[in-house]
Tab-separated table of C-alpha atoms in Angstrom:
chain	number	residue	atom	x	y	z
A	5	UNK	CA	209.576	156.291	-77.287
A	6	UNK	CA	212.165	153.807	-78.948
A	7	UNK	CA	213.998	154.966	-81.874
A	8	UNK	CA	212.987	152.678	-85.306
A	9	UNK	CA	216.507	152.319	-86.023
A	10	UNK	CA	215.289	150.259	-89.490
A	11	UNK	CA	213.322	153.359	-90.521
A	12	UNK	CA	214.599	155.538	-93.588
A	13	UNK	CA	214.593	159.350	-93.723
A	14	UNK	CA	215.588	161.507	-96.891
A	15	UNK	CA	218.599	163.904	-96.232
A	16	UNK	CA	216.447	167.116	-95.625
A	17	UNK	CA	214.742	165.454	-92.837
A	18	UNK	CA	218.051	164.442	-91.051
A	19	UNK	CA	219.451	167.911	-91.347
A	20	UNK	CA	216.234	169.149	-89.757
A	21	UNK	CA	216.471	166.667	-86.983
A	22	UNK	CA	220.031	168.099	-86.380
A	23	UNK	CA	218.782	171.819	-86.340
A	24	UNK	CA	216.069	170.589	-83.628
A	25	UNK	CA	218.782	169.116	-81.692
A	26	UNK	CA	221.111	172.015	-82.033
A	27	UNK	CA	218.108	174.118	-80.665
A	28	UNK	CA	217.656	171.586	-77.959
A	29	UNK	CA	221.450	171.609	-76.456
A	30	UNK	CA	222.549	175.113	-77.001
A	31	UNK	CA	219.138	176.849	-76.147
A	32	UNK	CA	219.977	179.149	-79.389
A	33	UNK	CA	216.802	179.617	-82.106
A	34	UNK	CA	217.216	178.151	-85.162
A	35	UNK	CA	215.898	180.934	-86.984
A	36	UNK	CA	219.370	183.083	-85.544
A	37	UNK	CA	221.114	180.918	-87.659
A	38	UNK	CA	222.903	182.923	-90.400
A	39	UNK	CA	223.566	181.601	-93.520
A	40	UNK	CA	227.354	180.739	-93.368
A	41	UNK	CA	226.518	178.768	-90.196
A	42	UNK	CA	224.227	177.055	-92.162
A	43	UNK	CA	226.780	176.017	-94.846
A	44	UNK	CA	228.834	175.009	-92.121
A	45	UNK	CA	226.210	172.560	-90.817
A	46	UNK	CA	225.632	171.444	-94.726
A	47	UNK	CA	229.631	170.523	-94.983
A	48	UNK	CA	229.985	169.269	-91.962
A	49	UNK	CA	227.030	166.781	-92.565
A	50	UNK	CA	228.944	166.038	-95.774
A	51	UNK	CA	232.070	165.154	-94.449
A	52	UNK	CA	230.533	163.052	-91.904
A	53	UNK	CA	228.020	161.277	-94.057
A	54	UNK	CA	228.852	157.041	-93.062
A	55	UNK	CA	230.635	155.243	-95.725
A	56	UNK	CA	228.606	151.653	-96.694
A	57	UNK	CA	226.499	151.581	-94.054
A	58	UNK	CA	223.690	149.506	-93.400
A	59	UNK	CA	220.561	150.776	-92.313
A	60	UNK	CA	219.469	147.487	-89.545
A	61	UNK	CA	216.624	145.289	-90.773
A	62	UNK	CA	213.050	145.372	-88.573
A	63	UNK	CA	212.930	141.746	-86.631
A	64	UNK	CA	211.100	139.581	-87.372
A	65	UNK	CA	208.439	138.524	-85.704
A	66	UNK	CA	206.876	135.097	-85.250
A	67	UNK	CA	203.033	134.730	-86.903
A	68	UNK	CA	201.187	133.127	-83.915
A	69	UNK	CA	198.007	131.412	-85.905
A	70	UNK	CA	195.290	131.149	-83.379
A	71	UNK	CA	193.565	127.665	-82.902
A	72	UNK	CA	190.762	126.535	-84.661
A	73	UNK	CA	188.825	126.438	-81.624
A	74	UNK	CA	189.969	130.135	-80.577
A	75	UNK	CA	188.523	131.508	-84.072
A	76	UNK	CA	185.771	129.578	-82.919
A	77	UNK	CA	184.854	131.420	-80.151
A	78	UNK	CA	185.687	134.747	-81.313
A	79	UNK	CA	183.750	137.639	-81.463
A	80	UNK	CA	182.229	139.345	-84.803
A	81	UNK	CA	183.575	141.113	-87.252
A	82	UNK	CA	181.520	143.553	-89.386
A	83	UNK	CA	184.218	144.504	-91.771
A	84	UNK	CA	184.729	140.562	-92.522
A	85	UNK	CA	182.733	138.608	-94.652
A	86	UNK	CA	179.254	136.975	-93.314
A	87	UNK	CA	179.911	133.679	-94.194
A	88	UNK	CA	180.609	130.992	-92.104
A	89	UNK	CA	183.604	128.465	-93.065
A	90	UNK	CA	184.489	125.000	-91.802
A	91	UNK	CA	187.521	124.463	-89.988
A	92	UNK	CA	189.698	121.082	-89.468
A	93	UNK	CA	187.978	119.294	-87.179
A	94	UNK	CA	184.363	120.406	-87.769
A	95	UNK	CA	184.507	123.941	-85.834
A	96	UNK	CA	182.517	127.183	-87.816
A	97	UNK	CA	183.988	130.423	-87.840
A	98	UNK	CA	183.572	133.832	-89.822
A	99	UNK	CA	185.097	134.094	-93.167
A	100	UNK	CA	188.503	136.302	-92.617
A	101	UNK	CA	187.789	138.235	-95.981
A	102	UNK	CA	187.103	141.739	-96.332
A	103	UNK	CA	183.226	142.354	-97.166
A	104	UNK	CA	182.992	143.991	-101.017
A	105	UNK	CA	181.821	147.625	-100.507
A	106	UNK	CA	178.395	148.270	-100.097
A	107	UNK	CA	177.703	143.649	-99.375
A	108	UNK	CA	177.278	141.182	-96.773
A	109	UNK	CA	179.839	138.814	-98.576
A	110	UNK	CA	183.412	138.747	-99.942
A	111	UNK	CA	183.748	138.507	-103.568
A	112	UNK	CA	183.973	134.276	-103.344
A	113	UNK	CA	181.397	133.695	-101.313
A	114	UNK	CA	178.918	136.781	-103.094
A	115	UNK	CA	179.674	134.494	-106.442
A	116	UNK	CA	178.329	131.614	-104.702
A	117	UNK	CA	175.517	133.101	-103.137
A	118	UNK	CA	174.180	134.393	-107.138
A	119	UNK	CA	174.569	130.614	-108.113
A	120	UNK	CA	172.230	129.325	-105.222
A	121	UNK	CA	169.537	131.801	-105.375
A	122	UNK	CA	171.531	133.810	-102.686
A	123	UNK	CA	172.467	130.699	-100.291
A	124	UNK	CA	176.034	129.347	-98.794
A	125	UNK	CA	176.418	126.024	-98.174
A	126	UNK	CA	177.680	126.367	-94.595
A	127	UNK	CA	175.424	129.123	-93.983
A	128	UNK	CA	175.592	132.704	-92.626
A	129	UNK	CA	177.723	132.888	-89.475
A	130	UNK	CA	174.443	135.655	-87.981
A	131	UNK	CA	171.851	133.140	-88.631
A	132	UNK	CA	171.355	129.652	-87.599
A	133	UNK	CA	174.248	126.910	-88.103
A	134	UNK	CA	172.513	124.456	-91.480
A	135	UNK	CA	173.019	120.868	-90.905
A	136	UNK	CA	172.831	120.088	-94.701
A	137	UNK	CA	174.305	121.982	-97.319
A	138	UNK	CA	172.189	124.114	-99.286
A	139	UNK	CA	169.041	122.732	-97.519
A	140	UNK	CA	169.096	119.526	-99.309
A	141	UNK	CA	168.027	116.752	-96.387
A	142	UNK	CA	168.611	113.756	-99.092
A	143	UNK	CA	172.436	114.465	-98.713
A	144	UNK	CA	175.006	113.692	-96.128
A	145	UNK	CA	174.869	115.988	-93.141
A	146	UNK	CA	177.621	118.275	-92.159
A	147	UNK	CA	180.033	116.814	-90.245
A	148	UNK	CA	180.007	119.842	-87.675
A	149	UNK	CA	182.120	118.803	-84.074
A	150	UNK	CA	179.246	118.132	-81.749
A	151	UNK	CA	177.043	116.402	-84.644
A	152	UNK	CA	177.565	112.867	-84.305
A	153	UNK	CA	176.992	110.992	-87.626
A	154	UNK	CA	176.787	106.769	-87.505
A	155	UNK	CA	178.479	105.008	-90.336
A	156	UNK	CA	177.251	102.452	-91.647
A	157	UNK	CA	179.427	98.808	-90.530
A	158	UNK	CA	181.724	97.810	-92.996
A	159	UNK	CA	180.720	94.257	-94.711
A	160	UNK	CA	176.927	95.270	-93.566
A	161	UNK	CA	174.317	93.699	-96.173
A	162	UNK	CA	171.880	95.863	-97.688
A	163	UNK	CA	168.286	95.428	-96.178
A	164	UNK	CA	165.293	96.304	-97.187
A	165	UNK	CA	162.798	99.342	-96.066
A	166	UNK	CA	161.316	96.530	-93.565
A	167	UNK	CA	164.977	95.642	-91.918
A	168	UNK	CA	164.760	92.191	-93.487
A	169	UNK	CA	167.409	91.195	-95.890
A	170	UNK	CA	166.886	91.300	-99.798
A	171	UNK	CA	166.753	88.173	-101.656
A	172	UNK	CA	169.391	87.243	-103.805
A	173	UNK	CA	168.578	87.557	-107.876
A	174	UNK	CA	170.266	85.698	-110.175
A	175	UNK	CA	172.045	87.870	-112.692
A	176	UNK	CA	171.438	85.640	-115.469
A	177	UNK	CA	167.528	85.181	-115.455
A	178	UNK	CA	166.693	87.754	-112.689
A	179	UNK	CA	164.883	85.338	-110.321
A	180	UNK	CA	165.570	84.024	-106.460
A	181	UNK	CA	166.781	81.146	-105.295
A	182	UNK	CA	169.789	80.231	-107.243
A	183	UNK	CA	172.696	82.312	-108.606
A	184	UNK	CA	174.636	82.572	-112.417
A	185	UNK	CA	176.643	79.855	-111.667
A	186	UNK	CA	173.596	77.233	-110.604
A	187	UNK	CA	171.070	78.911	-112.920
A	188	UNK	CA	168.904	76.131	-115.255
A	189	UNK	CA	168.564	78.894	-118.256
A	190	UNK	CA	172.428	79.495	-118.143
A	191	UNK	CA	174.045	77.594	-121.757
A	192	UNK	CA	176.293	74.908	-120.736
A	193	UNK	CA	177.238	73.677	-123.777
A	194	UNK	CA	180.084	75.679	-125.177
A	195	UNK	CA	179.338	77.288	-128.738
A	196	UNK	CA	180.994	75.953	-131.906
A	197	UNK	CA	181.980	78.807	-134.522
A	198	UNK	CA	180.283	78.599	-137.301
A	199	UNK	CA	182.781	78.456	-140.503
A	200	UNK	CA	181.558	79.965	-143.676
A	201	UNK	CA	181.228	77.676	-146.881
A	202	UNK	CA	183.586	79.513	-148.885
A	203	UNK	CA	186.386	79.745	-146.005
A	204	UNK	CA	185.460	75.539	-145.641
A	205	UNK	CA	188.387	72.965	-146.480
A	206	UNK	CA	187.007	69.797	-148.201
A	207	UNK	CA	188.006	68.049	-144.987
A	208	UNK	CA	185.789	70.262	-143.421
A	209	UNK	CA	182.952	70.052	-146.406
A	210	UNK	CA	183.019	66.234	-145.917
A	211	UNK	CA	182.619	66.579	-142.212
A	212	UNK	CA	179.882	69.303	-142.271
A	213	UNK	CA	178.132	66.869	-144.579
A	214	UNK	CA	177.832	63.361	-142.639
A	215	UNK	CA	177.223	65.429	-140.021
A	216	UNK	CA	174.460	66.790	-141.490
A	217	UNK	CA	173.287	63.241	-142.712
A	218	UNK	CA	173.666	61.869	-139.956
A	219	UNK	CA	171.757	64.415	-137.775
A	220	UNK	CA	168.986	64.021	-140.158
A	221	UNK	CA	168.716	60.026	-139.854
A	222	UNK	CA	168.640	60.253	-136.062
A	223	UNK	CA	165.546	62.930	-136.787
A	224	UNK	CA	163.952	60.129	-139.022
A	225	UNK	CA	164.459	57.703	-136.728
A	226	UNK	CA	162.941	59.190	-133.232
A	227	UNK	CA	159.971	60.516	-135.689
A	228	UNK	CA	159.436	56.902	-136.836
A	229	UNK	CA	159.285	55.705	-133.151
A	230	UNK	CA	156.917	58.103	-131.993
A	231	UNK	CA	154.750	57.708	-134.698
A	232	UNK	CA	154.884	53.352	-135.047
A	233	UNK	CA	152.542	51.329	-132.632
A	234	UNK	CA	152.755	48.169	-130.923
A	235	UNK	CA	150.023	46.898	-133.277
A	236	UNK	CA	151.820	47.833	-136.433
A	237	UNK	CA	155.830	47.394	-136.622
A	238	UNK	CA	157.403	48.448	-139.966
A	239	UNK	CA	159.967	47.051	-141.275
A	240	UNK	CA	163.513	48.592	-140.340
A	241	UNK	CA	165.084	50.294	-142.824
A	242	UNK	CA	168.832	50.440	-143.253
A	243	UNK	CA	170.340	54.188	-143.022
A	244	UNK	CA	173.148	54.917	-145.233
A	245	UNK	CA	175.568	56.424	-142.488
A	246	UNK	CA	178.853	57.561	-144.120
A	247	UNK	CA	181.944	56.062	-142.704
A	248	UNK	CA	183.569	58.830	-140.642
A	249	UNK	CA	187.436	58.476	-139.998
A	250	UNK	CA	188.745	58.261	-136.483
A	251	UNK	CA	190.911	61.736	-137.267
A	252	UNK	CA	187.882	63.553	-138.556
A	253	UNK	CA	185.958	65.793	-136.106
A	254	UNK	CA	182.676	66.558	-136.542
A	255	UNK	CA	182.668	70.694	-136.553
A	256	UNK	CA	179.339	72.638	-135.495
A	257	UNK	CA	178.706	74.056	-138.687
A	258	UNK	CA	177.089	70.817	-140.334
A	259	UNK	CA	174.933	70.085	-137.358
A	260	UNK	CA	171.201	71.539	-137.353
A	261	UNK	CA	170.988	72.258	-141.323
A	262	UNK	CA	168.406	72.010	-143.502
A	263	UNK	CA	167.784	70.312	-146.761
A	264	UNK	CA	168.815	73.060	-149.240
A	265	UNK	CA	172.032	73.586	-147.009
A	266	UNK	CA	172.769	70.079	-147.396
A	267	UNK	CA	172.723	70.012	-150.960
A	268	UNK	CA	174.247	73.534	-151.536
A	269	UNK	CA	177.319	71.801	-149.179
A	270	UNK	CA	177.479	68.915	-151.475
A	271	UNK	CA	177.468	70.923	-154.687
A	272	UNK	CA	179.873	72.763	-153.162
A	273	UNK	CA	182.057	69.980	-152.437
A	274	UNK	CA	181.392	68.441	-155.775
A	275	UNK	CA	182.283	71.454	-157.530
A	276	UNK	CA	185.495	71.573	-155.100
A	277	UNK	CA	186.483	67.849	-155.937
A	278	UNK	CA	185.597	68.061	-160.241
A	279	UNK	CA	188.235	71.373	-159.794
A	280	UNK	CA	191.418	69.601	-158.367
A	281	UNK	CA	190.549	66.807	-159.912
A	282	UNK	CA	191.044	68.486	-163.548
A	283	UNK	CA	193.447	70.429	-162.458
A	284	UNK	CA	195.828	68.617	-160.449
A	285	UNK	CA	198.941	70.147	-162.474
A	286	UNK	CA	197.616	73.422	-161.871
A	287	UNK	CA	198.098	75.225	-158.469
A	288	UNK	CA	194.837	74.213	-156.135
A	289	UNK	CA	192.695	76.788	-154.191
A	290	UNK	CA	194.188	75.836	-150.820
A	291	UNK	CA	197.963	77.133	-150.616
A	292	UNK	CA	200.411	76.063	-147.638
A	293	UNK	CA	201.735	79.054	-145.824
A	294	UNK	CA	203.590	77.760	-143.280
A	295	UNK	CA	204.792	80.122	-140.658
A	296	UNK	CA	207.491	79.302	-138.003
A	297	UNK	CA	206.837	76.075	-138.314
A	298	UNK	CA	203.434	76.385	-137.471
A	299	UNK	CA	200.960	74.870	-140.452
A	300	UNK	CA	198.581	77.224	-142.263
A	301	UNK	CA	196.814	77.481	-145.765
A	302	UNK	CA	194.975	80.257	-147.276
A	303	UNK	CA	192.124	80.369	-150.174
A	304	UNK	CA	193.079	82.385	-153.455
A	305	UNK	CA	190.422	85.153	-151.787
A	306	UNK	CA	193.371	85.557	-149.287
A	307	UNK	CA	192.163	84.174	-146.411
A	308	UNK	CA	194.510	82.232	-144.044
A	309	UNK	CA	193.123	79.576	-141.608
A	310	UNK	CA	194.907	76.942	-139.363
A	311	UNK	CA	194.874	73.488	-139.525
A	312	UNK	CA	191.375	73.125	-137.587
A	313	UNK	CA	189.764	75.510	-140.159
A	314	UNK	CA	189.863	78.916	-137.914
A	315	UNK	CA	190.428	82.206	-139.472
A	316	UNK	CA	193.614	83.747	-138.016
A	317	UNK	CA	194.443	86.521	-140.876
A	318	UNK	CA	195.043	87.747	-144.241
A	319	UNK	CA	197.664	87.113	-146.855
A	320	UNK	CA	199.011	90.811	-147.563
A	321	UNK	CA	202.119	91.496	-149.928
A	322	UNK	CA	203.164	87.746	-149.803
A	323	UNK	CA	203.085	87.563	-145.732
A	324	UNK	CA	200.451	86.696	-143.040
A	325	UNK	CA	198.712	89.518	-141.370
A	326	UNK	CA	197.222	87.786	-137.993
A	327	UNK	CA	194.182	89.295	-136.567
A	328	UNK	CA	194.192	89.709	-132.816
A	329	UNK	CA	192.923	86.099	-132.090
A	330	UNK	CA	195.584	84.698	-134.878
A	331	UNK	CA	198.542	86.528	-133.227
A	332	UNK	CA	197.371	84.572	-129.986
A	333	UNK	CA	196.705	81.160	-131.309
A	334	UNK	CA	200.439	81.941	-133.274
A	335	UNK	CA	202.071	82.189	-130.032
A	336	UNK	CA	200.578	79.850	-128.414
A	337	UNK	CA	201.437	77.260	-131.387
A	338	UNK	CA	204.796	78.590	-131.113
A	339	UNK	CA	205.247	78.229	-127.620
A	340	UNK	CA	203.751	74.615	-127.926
A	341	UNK	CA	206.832	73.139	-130.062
């Protein structure tokens, strides 16, 4: 047997292992030994006791991990746990975990067990290898070595139960045969915001009105035609269109409005005009705040439009406060110079 030169042993053991030895080579009992030879053997152990010496260090010795195939194959434990584990590259082996005392299972696999009404999703490595986890068939198998599992193609349509391809739906009105872009019920007119009356310019009043007018006259006048026969022609009567500059744009908010609209607008305006016309040394309700060079007015409510009549902010502490869709239009404006 090798000597464990890395071992330690307290002093009384090495002063044994000398007596031994002194037994061994001089044939002479220990126990013959008086007690100044003793001492002797107790100094002289003393006196040649190493100075900084360094008891070697055990080698090292390299871990050699065994494949996953090799745990594979080998044979079973019954102090590990019962589980079985999946190993990189789909190969089942016994859990290396010591079994708690008096279970089947190590302490993880035991806490999974209680949560699944005493199953392990890869199963029990005694029993019978599962091919779905817990038993559920609806999920994607185990992906076990020798199980081969098809993908699906990448860029493959879905198909129906049948095999046959599903129709396409449009995701605008839901039916087949067209899609969102080509669908009939999708609005192709773009939507004009609708200003409110108070937040209107009398540029914009004037506009909302002959708009309003003159949607109403074209009403009159296709109601007139249906109704008139060939036997009986009335006479045509003139329509009092207002002039409309070239400049001024006809805004969504005058088209489509009833009677009382109409006539609230034009009291409105009225009202508007009779103000700055008695006042016109006074300050009027639409102030120029011009920012960066880029035109804006705001109402004595504090409201700041541009010049086509949008809402961009607030006046606050003698400043503009754009909104998100002001700060935009601002930059773009700005960017426009």
């Amino acid at each position: 047997m090798a000597l464990a030169l890395h071992e330690k042993i307290s002093i009384a053991e090495a002063r044994q292992w000398l007596l031994n030895a002194h037994e061994e080579w001089t044939g002479t009992h220990i126990d013959t030994l008086t007690e100044s030879q003793l001492e002797d053997l107790d100094k002289a152990m003393v006196a040649m006791k190493p100075i900084d010496f360094k008891a070697p260090r055990k080698k090292r010795t390299t871990k050699t991990s065994s494949s996953t195939s090799e745990r594979s194959e080998a044979e079973y434990d019954e102090d590990k746990c019962d589980a079985r584990v999946w190993l990189a590259g789909g190969f089942d082996a016994q859990c290396s975990c010591k079994k708690i005392n008096g279970q089947f299972l190590c302490k993880k696999h035991q806490n999974e067990a209680d949560k699944h009404d005493g199953k392990i999703k890869n199963g029990f490595i005694n029993a019978e290898r599962p091919t779905h986890h817990y038993g559920d068939e609806s999920e994607k198998a185990i992906p076990w070595h020798d199980v081969v599992i098809e993908k699906p193609a990448k860029g493959a349509k879905k198909k129906a139960s049948d095999g046959t391809r599903k129709p396409r739906k449009c995701g605008c009105c839901g039916e087949i045969g067209h899609d969102k872009r080509s669908c009939p019920k999708a609005s192709t007119e773009p939507s004009t915001p609708m200003v409110p009356i108070e937040q209107m310019t009398i540029e914009q009043m004037e506009s909302a009105i002959a708009a309003a007018k003159l949607a109403q006259a074209s009403q009159q006048t296709e109601t007139s035609e249906e109704v008139t026969t060939p036997e009986e022609t009335p006479e045509e009567t003139p329509v009092d269109t207002p002039e409309l500059d070239e400049d001024t744009s006809i805004i969504g908010a005058g088209v489509g409005l009833e009677e009382d609209d109409v006539s609230e607008l034009s009291n409105t305006m009225e009202d508007t005009l009779v103000i700055s016309a008695n006042d016109e040394d006074e300050s009027s309700d639409i102030i120029d705040c011009t920012f960066e060079d880029i035109p804006y007015s705001r109402n004595n409510e504090g409201i700041v439009v541009d010049d086509d009549g949008d809402q961009v902010g607030e006046w606050v502490d003698g400043a503009i406060q754009f909104d998100r869709n002001g700060v935009k239009q601002h930059r773009m404006a700005k960017a426009a110079l």
